[in-house]
Coordinates of C-alpha atoms and ligand atoms in Angstrom, one line a residue:
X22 CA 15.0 -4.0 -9.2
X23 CA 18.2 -5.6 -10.7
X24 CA 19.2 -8.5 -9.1
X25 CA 22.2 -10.3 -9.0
X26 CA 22.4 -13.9 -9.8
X27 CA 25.1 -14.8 -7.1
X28 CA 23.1 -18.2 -5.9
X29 CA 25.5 -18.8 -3.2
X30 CA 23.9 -17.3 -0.4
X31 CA 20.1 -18.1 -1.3
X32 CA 18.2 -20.8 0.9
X33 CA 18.2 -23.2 -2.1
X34 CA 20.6 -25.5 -0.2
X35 CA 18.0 -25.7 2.8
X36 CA 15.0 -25.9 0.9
X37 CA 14.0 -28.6 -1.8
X38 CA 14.7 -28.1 -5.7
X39 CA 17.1 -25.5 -6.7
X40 CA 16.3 -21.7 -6.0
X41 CA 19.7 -20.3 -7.4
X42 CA 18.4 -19.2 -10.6
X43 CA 16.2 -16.8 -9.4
X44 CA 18.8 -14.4 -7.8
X45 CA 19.2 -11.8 -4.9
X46 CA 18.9 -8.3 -4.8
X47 CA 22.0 -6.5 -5.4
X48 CA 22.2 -4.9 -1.8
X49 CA 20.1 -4.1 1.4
X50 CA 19.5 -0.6 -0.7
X51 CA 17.9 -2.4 -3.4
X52 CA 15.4 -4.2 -1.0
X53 CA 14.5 -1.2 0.8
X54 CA 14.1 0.7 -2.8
X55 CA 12.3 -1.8 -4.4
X56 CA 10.1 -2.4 -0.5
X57 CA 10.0 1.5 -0.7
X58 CA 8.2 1.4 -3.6
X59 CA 5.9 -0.7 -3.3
X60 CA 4.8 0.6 0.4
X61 CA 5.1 4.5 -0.5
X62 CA 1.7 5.3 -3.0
X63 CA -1.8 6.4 -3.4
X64 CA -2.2 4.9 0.0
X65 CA 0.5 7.9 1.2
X66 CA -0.3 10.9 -0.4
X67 CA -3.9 10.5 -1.4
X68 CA -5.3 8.0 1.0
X69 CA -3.7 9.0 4.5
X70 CA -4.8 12.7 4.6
X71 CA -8.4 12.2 3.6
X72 CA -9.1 9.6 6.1
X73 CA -7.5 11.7 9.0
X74 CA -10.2 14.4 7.6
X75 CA -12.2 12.3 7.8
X76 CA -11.8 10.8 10.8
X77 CA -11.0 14.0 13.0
X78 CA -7.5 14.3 12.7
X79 CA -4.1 14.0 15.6
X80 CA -5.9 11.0 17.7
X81 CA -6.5 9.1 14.5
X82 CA -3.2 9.9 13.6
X83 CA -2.0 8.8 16.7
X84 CA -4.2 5.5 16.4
X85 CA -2.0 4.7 12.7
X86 CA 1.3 5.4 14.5
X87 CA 0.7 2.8 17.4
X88 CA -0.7 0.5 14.2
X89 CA 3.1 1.3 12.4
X90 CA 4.5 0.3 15.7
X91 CA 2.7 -2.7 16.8
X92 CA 1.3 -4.5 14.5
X93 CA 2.8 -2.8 10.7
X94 CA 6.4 -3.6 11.8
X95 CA 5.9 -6.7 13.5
X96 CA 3.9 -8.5 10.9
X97 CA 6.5 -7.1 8.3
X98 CA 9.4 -8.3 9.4
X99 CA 7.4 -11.6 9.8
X100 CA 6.6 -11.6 6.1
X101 CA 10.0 -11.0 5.3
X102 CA 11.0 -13.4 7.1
X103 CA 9.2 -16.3 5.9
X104 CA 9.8 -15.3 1.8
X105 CA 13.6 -15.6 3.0
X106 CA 12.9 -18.8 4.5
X107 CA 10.9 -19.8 2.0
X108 CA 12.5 -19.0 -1.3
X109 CA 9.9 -19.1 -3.7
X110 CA 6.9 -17.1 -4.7
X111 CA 4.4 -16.7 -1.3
X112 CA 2.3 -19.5 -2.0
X113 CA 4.9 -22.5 -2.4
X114 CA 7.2 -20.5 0.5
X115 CA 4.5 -21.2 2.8
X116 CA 3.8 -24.6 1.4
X117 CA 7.5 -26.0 1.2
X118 CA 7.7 -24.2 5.2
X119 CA 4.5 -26.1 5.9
X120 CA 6.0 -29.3 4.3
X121 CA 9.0 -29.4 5.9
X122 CA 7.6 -28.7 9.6
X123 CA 5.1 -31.0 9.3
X124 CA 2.6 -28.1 9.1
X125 CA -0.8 -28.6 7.9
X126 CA -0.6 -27.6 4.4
X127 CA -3.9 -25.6 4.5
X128 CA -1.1 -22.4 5.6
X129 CA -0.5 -21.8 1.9
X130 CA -4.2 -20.0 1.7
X131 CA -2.5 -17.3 3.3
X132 CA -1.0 -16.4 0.2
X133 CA -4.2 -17.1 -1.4
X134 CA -6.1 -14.0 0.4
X135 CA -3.2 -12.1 -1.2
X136 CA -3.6 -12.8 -4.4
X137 CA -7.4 -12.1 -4.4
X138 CA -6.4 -8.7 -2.2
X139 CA -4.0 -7.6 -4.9
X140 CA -6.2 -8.0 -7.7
X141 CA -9.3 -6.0 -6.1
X142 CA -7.4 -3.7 -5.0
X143 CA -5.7 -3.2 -8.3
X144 CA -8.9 -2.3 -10.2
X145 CA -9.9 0.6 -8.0
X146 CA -6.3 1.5 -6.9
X147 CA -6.0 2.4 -11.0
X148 CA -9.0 4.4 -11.3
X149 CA -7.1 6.8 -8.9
X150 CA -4.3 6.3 -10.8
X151 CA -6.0 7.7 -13.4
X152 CA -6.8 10.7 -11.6
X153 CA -3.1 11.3 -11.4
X154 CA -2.6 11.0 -15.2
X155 CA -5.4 13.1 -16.0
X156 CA -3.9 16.1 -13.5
X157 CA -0.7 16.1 -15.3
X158 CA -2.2 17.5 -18.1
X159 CA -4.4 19.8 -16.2
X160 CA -1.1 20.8 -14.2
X161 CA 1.4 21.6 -17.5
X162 CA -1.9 23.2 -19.6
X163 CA -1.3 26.0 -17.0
X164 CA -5.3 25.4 -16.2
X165 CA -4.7 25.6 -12.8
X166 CA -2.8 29.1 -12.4
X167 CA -4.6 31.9 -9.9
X168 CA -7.8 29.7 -9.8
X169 CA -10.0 29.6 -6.9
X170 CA -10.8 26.7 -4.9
X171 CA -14.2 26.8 -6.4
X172 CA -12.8 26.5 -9.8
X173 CA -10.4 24.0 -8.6
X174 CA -13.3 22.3 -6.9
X175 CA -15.5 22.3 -10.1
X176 CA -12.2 20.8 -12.4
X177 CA -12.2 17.5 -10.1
X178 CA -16.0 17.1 -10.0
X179 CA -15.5 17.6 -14.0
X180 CA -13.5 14.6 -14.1
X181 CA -15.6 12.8 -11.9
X182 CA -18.9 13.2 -13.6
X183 CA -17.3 11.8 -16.9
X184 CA -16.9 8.2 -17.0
X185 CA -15.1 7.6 -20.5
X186 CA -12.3 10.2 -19.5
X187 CA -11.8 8.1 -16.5
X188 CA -12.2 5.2 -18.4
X189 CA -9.3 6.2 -20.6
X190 CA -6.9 7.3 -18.0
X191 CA -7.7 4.4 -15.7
X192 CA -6.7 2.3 -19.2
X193 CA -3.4 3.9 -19.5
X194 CA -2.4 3.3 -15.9
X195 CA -3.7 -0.4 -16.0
X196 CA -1.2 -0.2 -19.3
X197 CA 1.7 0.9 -17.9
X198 CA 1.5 -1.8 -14.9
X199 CA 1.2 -3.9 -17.1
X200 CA 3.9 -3.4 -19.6
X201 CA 6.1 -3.6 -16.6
X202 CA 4.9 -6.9 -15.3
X203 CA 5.0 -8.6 -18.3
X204 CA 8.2 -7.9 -18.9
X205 CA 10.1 -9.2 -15.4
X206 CA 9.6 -6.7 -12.2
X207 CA 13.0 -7.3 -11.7
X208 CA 14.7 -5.1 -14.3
X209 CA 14.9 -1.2 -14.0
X210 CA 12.9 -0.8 -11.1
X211 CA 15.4 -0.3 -8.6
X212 CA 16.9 2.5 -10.6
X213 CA 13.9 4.0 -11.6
X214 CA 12.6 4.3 -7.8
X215 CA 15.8 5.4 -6.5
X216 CA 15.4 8.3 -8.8
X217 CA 11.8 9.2 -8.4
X218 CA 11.2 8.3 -4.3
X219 CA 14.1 11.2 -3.3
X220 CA 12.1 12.9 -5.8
X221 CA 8.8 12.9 -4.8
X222 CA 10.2 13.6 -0.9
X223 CA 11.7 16.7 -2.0
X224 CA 8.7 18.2 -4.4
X225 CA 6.5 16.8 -1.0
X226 CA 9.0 19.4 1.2
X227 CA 8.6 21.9 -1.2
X228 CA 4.7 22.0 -1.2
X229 CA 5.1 21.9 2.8
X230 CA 7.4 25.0 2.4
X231 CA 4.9 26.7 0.6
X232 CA 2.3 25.4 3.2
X233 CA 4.5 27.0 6.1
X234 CA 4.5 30.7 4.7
X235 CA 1.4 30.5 2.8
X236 CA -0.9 28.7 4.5
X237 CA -2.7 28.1 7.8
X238 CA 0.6 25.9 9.1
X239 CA -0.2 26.1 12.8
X240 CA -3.7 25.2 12.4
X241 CA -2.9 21.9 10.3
X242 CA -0.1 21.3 13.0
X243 CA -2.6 21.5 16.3
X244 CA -5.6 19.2 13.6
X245 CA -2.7 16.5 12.8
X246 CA -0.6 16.3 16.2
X247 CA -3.2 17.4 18.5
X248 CA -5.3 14.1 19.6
X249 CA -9.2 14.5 21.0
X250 CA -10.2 11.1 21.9
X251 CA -13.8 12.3 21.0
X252 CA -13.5 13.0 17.6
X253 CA -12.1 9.0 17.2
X254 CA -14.8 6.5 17.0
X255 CA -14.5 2.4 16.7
X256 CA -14.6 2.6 12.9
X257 CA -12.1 5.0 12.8
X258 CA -9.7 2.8 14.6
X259 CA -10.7 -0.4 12.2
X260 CA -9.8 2.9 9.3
X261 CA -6.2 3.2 11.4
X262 CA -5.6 -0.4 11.7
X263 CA -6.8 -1.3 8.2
X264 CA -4.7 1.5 6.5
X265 CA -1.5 0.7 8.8
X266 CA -1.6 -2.9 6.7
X267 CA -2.8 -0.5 3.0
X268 CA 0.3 1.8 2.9
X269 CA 3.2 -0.7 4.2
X270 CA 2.2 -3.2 1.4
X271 CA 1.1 -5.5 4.3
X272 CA -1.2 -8.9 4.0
X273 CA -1.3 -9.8 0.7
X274 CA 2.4 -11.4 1.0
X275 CA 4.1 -8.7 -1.1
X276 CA 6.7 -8.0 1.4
X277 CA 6.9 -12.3 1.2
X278 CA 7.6 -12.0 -2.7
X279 CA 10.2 -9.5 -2.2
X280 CA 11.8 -10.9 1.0
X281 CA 12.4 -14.2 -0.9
X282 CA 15.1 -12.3 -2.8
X283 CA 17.0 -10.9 0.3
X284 CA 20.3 -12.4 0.7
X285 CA 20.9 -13.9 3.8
X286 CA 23.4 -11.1 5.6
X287 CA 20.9 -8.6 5.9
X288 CA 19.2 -7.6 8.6
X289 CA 15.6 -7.9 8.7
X290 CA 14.6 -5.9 11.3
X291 CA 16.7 -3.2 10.3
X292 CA 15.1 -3.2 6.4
X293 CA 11.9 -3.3 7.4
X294 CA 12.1 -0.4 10.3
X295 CA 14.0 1.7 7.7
X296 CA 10.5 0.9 4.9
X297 CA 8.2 1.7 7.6
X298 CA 10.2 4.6 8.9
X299 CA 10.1 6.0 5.5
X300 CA 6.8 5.2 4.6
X301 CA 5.1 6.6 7.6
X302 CA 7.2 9.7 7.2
X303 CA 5.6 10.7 3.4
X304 CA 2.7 10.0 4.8
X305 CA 3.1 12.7 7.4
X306 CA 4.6 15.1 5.1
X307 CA 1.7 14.6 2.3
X308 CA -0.7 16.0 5.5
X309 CA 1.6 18.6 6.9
X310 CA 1.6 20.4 2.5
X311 CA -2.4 19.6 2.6
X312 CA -3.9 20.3 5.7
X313 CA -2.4 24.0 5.8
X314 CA -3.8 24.6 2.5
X315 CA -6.7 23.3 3.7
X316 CA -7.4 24.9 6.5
X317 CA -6.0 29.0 4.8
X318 CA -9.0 28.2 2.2
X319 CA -11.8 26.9 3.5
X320 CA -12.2 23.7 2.8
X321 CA -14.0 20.8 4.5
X322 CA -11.0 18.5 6.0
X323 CA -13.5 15.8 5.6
X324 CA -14.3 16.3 2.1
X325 CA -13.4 12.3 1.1
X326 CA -11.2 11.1 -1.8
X327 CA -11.0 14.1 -3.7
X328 CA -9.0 15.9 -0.8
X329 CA -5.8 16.6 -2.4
X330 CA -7.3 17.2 -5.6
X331 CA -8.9 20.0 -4.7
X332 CA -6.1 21.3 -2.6
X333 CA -2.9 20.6 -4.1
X334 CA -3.7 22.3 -7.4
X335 CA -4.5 25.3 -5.5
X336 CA -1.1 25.8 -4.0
X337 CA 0.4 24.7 -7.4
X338 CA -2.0 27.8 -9.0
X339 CA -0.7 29.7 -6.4
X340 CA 3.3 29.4 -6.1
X341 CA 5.4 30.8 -8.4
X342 CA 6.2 28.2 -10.9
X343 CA 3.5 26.3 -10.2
X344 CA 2.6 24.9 -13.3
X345 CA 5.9 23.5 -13.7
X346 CA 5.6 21.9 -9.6
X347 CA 2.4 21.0 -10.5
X348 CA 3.0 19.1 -13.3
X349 CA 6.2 17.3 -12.1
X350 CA 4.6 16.3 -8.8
X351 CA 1.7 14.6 -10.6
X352 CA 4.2 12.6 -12.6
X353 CA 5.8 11.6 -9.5
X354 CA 2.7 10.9 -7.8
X355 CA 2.2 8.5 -11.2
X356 CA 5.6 6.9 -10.2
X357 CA 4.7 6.3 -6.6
X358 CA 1.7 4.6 -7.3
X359 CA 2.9 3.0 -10.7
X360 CA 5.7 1.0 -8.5
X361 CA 3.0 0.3 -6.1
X362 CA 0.6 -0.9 -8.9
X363 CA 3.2 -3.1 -10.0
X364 CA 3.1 -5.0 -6.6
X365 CA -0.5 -5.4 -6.4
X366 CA -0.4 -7.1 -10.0
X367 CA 3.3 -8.9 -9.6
X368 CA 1.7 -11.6 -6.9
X369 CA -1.4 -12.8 -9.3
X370 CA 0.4 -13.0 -12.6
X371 CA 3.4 -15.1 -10.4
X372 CA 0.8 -17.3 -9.3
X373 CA -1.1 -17.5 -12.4
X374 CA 2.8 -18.8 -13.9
X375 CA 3.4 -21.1 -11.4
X376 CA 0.0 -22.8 -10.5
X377 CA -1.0 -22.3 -14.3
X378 CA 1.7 -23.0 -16.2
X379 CA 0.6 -20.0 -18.2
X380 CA 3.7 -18.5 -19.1
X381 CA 4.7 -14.2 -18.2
X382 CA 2.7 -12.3 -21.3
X383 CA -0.4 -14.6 -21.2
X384 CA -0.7 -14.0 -17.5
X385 CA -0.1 -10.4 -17.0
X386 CA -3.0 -10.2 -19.8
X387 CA -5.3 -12.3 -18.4
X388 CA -5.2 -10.6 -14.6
X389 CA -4.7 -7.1 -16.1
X390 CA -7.5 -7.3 -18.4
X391 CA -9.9 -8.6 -16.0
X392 CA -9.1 -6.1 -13.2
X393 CA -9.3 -3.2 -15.5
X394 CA -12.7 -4.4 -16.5
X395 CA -13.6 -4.5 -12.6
X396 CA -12.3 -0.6 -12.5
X397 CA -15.2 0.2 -14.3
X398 CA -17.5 -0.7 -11.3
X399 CA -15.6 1.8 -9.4
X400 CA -15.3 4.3 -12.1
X401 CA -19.2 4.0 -12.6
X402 CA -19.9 4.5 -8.9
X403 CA -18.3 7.7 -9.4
X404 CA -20.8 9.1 -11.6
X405 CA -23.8 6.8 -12.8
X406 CA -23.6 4.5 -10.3
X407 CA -23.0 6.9 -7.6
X408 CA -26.4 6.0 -5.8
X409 CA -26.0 2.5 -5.6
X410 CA -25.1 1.0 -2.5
X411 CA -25.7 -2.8 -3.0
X412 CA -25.0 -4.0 1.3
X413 CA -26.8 -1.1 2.1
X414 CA -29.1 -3.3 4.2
X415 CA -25.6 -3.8 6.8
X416 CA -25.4 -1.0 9.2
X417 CA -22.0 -0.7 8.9
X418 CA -22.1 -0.4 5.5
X419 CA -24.6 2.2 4.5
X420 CA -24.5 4.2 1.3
X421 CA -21.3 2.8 0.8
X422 CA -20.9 2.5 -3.0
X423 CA -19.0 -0.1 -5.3
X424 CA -15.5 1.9 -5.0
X425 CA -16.3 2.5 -1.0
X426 CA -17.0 -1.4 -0.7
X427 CA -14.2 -2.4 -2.6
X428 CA -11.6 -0.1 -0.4
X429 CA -13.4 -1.3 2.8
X430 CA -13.6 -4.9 1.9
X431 CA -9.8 -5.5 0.6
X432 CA -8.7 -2.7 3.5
X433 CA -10.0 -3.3 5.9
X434 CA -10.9 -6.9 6.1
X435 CA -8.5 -8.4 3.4
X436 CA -5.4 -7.3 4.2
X437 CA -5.8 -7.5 8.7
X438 CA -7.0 -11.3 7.8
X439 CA -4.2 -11.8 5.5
X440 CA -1.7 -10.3 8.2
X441 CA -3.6 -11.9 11.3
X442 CA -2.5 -15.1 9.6
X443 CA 1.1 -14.4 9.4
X444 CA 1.3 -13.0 12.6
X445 CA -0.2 -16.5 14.2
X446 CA 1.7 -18.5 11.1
X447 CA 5.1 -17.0 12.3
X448 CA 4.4 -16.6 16.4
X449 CA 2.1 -19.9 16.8
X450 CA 3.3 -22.3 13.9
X451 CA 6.9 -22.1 12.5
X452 CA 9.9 -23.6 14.3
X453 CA 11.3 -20.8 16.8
X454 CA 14.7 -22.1 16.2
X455 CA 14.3 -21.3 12.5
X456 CA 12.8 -17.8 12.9
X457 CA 15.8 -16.7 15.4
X458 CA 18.5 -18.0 13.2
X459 CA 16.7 -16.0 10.2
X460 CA 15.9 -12.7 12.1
X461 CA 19.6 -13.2 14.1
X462 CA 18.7 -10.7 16.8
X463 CA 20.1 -10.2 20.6
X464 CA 18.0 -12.0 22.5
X465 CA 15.9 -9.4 24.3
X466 CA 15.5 -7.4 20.9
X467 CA 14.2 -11.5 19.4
X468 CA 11.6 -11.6 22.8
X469 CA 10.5 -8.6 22.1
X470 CA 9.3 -8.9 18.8
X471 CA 8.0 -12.4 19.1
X472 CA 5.9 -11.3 21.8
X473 CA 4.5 -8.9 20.1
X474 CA 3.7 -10.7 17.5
X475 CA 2.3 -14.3 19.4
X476 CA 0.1 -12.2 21.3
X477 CA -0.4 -8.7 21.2
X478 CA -1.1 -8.2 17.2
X479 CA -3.1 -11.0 16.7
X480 CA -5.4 -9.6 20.1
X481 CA -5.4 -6.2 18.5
X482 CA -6.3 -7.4 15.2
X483 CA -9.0 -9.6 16.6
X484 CA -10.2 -6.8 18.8
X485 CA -10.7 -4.2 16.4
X486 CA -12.6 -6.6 14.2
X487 CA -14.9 -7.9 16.7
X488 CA -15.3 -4.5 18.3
X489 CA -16.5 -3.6 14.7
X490 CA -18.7 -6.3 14.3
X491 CA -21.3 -5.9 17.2
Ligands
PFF792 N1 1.2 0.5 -0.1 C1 0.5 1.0 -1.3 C2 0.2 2.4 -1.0 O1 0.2 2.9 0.1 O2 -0.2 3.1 -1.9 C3 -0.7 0.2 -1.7 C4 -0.4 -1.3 -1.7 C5 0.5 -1.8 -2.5 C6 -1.2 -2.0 -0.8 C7 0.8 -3.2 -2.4 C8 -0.9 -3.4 -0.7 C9 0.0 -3.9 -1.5 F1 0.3 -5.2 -1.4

């Protein structure tokens, strides 16, 4: 992310202390690269088409659109919003906005629950990570060529079943998150993901090209676009709603961070429609290359986090050239969820700086190490650990091992807390005058979202929970 260090048209005038050294992003591009990157991940490719396996496919699909629409955007443009406002890392942005409206200045633990989000998040979020790394190599060894999807099926459960190999590749994606954070975010990034995203779109359009002629494209069409309301039950919509906040980077005050660099002319509402736009649209792709390939061999759409795994390498093994597709779309996939990585790290090792005084390197150790050592939980539940299911004793959370908890807790829980709280921060709490003279909409387009967000998203938040609860 490079970012220019024209002061002029930050909010340091309005806000206490001087904000001009920290800079703006060079354009509206740059925000919606650097936005881009953190939203578009794991959470995309990997983690959207396994849980519409899992959770029956077009009317959960349908369930994470209305998500997108009405609470994802909403609560987005909201975060944006008030890191603009703000100025200054999440925490103090909603402090100094609490200060100076006379707000209670509890409102800065909303950043908190991001910061603990991001870092549990992190540790299993690199494990898969891992799984990425480790496939490159499988990919370019030309191991994957004319295999069958039981081969293909036994190479994943391979890795799975050995903890140091996932120890080591989990290690070198913690690593390269880490190199990146502790030497500035913004530097590189933005040229580096406006490189790789158009990238990873077109090897994504290729793989559906190959899905369309090859494999069972109608099929995976009528599963993802078709909805039966049967197949969907009330977890499945707490999945929707908790994944809707997972892949746009949403309650953990990331899109805060990265709004507080957004110069004042651009439009938030048109940034943040563009980010989710794109965002929802690699999700979609990611299941129209995996569900065809899924359905032409067999396989069981339901078959959890090893999905495309066991899919993907099979069209690789099958297209001509595969190896070299293969290969190239693992290292994007690395890139994808390395820029996200680095946002899911970026808010704890700020904090740490800030609240700390511990200065960049000392930091990005400290968080880094400690949530790599909390990957091995969920690299152990993989393998050794895979019978233990500590809250088994909570209906709802049965058999759920220390990855599953982990992913439920931070996904579902975490991050619609997190953004419940902006949503009644920014439509119950800040000055109305402020927030239209940040967002400047037309007046109906300003109603619209405001009423959205006052009382629609925080019922729907509220209501899936409880719903979930009893
Ligand atoms: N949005 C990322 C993905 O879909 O992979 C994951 C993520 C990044 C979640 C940053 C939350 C976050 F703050």
């Amino acid at each position: 992310m490079s970012v220019t260090s024209s002061g002029s048209a930050t909010y340091s005038e309005a806000v206490e202390g001087s904000n001009a050294k920290r800079g703006l992003w060079s354009s509206r591009l740059a925000f919606i690269l650097a936005a881009t990157g953190s939203a578009v991940g794991l959470g995309n490719i990997w983690k959207f088409p396994y849980i519409t396996g899992e959770n029956g496919g077009g009317a959960f699909v349908i369930m994470y659109l209305a998500c997108i629409a009405v609470v994802g955007i909403p609560i987005m443009m909201a975060e944006v919003m008030i890191g603009r406002r703000g100025g200054r890392s999440p925490v103090n942005s909603l402090r100094l906005i609490a200060e100076r409206d006379k707000l209670h200045p509890a409102w800065k633990l909303v950043g908190a629950v991001g910061v603990l989000a991001g870092f549990l998040i992190l540790s299993f979020y690199s494990v898969i990570g891992g799984w990425a790394v480790s496939y490159v190599g499988t990919a370019a060894s030309g191991q994957l060529a004319g295999q069958s999807a039981d081969a293909i099926g036994a190479i994943f459960s391979g890795l799975l079943s050995d903890p140091l190999t996932l120890l080591l590749w989990h290690t070198v994606f913690m690593a390269l998150v880490m190199v990146v954070v502790a030497r500035g975010v913004r530097s590189g990034l933005e040229r580096a993901v406006s490189i790789l995203m158009p990238g990873l779109f077109i090897l994504l359009l290729i793989v559906v090209g190959y899905a369309m002629t090859s494999g069972s494209f109608g099929k995976a069409v009528t599963f993802l676009f078709q909805p039966d309301f049967s197949k969907l039950t009330t977890s499945g919509v707490l999945v929707a709603l908790g994944h809707a906040f997972f892949t746009l980077s949403l309650g953990m005050a990331v899109m805060m961070a990265y709004g507080s660099y957004l110069p004042k002319n651009i439009s938030i509402a048109k940034t943040s429609i563009t980010v989710s736009i794109i965002d929802t649209g690699v999700a979609l792709l990611a299941g129209l290359a995996i569900f065809p390939i899924v359905f032409a061999n067999g396989l069981e759409p339901g078959a959890g986090p090893g999905l495309i795994f066991q899919t993907l390498p099979l069209a690789f093994g099958q297209m001509p050239m595969g190896s070299f597709f293969g290969t190239l779309f693992f290292v994007l996939l690395i890139f994808a969820a390395w820029t996200s990585g680095i946002s899911l790290l970026e808010p704890i090792v700020e904090w740490l700086e800030e609240q700390k005084g511990l200065n960049r390197t000392v930091s990005t150790l400290g968080a880094g190490v400690v949530c790599w050592a909390l990957g091995i939980a969920s690299i152990l539940s993989l393998n050794l650990w895979s019978d233990v299911a500590p809250l088994s004793f909570i209906p709802m959370l049965e058999g759920k091992t220390i990855f599953d908890l982990l992913d439920f807790f931070t996904a579902n829980i975490l991050l619609p807390l997190g953004g419940l709280l902006v949503a009644l921060f920014a439509g119950w709490v800040m000055s109305k005058q402020a927030m239209e003279n940040e967002l400047s909409l037309s007046a109906s387009a300003f109603s619209l979202w405001f009423v959205t967000l006052r009382f629609i998203t925080p019922v729907a938040v509220a209501v899936v929970f409880i719903y979930n609860l009893i």
